[in-house]
């Protein structure tokens, strides 16, 4: 189930990194990684299930500001 998956991710992140990460952390990191590797916006939005441009940009724009 989703709750089981979420709990597993949380426990792993606490053990490995001594901080709590969520599935949104993974989603954000994957989107930024794809952008750095040259994936086009359409592919990233489809993979991340972003249907609204604003939601997608809130994840990606921070990468370009770094």
Short mmCIF file of C-alpha atoms in Angstrom, two decimals:
data_model
loop_
_atom_site.label_atom_id
_atom_site.label_comp_id
_atom_site.label_asym_id
_atom_site.label_seq_id
_atom_site.Cartn_x
_atom_site.Cartn_y
_atom_site.Cartn_z
CA UNK A 1 0.00 0.00 0.00
CA UNK A 2 0.99 3.63 -0.30
CA UNK A 3 1.22 4.08 3.46
CA UNK A 4 3.62 1.16 3.74
CA UNK A 5 5.79 2.61 0.97
CA UNK A 6 5.77 6.05 2.60
CA UNK A 7 6.77 4.59 5.97
CA UNK A 8 9.61 2.63 4.36
CA UNK A 9 10.98 5.73 2.62
CA UNK A 10 10.76 7.72 5.86
CA UNK A 11 12.58 5.05 7.88
CA UNK A 12 15.29 4.63 5.25
CA UNK A 13 15.94 8.35 5.02
CA UNK A 14 16.15 8.72 8.80
CA UNK A 15 18.59 5.81 8.98
CA UNK A 16 20.77 6.82 6.04
CA UNK A 17 20.73 10.60 6.29
CA UNK A 18 19.57 11.34 9.84
CA UNK A 19 16.75 13.45 8.43
CA UNK A 20 13.29 12.75 7.11
CA UNK A 21 12.70 12.75 3.39
CA UNK A 22 9.35 12.19 1.77
CA UNK A 23 8.19 10.90 -1.58
CA UNK A 24 8.00 14.56 -2.65
CA UNK A 25 11.75 14.82 -2.02
CA UNK A 26 12.28 11.96 -4.45
CA UNK A 27 9.88 13.45 -7.00
CA UNK A 28 11.58 16.85 -6.83
CA UNK A 29 15.08 15.35 -7.09
CA UNK A 30 14.13 13.16 -10.03
CA UNK A 31 12.63 16.13 -11.88
CA UNK A 32 15.71 18.26 -11.31
CA UNK A 33 18.01 15.42 -12.32
CA UNK A 34 16.06 14.90 -15.53
CA UNK A 35 16.27 18.63 -16.32
CA UNK A 36 20.03 18.63 -15.72
CA UNK A 37 20.36 15.67 -18.06
CA UNK A 38 18.54 17.56 -20.80
CA UNK A 39 15.08 15.96 -20.67
CA UNK A 40 12.43 18.16 -22.23
CA UNK A 41 9.68 19.72 -20.12
CA UNK A 42 6.95 17.59 -21.65
CA UNK A 43 8.70 14.34 -20.68
CA UNK A 44 9.41 15.52 -17.14
CA UNK A 45 5.81 16.69 -16.65
CA UNK A 46 4.46 13.39 -17.92
CA UNK A 47 6.75 11.33 -15.67
CA UNK A 48 5.96 13.49 -12.64
CA UNK A 49 2.23 13.56 -13.43
CA UNK A 50 2.19 17.36 -13.49
CA UNK A 51 -0.84 18.60 -15.35
CA UNK A 52 -0.58 22.23 -14.25
CA UNK A 53 2.39 24.27 -15.43
CA UNK A 54 2.70 26.13 -12.12
CA UNK A 55 3.18 22.91 -10.14
CA UNK A 56 5.87 21.69 -12.50
CA UNK A 57 7.70 25.01 -12.49
CA UNK A 58 7.72 25.18 -8.69
CA UNK A 59 9.81 21.99 -8.68
CA UNK A 60 12.10 22.85 -11.60
CA UNK A 61 12.70 26.60 -11.29
CA UNK A 62 14.65 26.32 -8.06
CA UNK A 63 17.16 24.12 -9.90
CA UNK A 64 17.81 26.84 -12.46
CA UNK A 65 18.32 29.43 -9.73
CA UNK A 66 21.10 27.39 -8.11
#
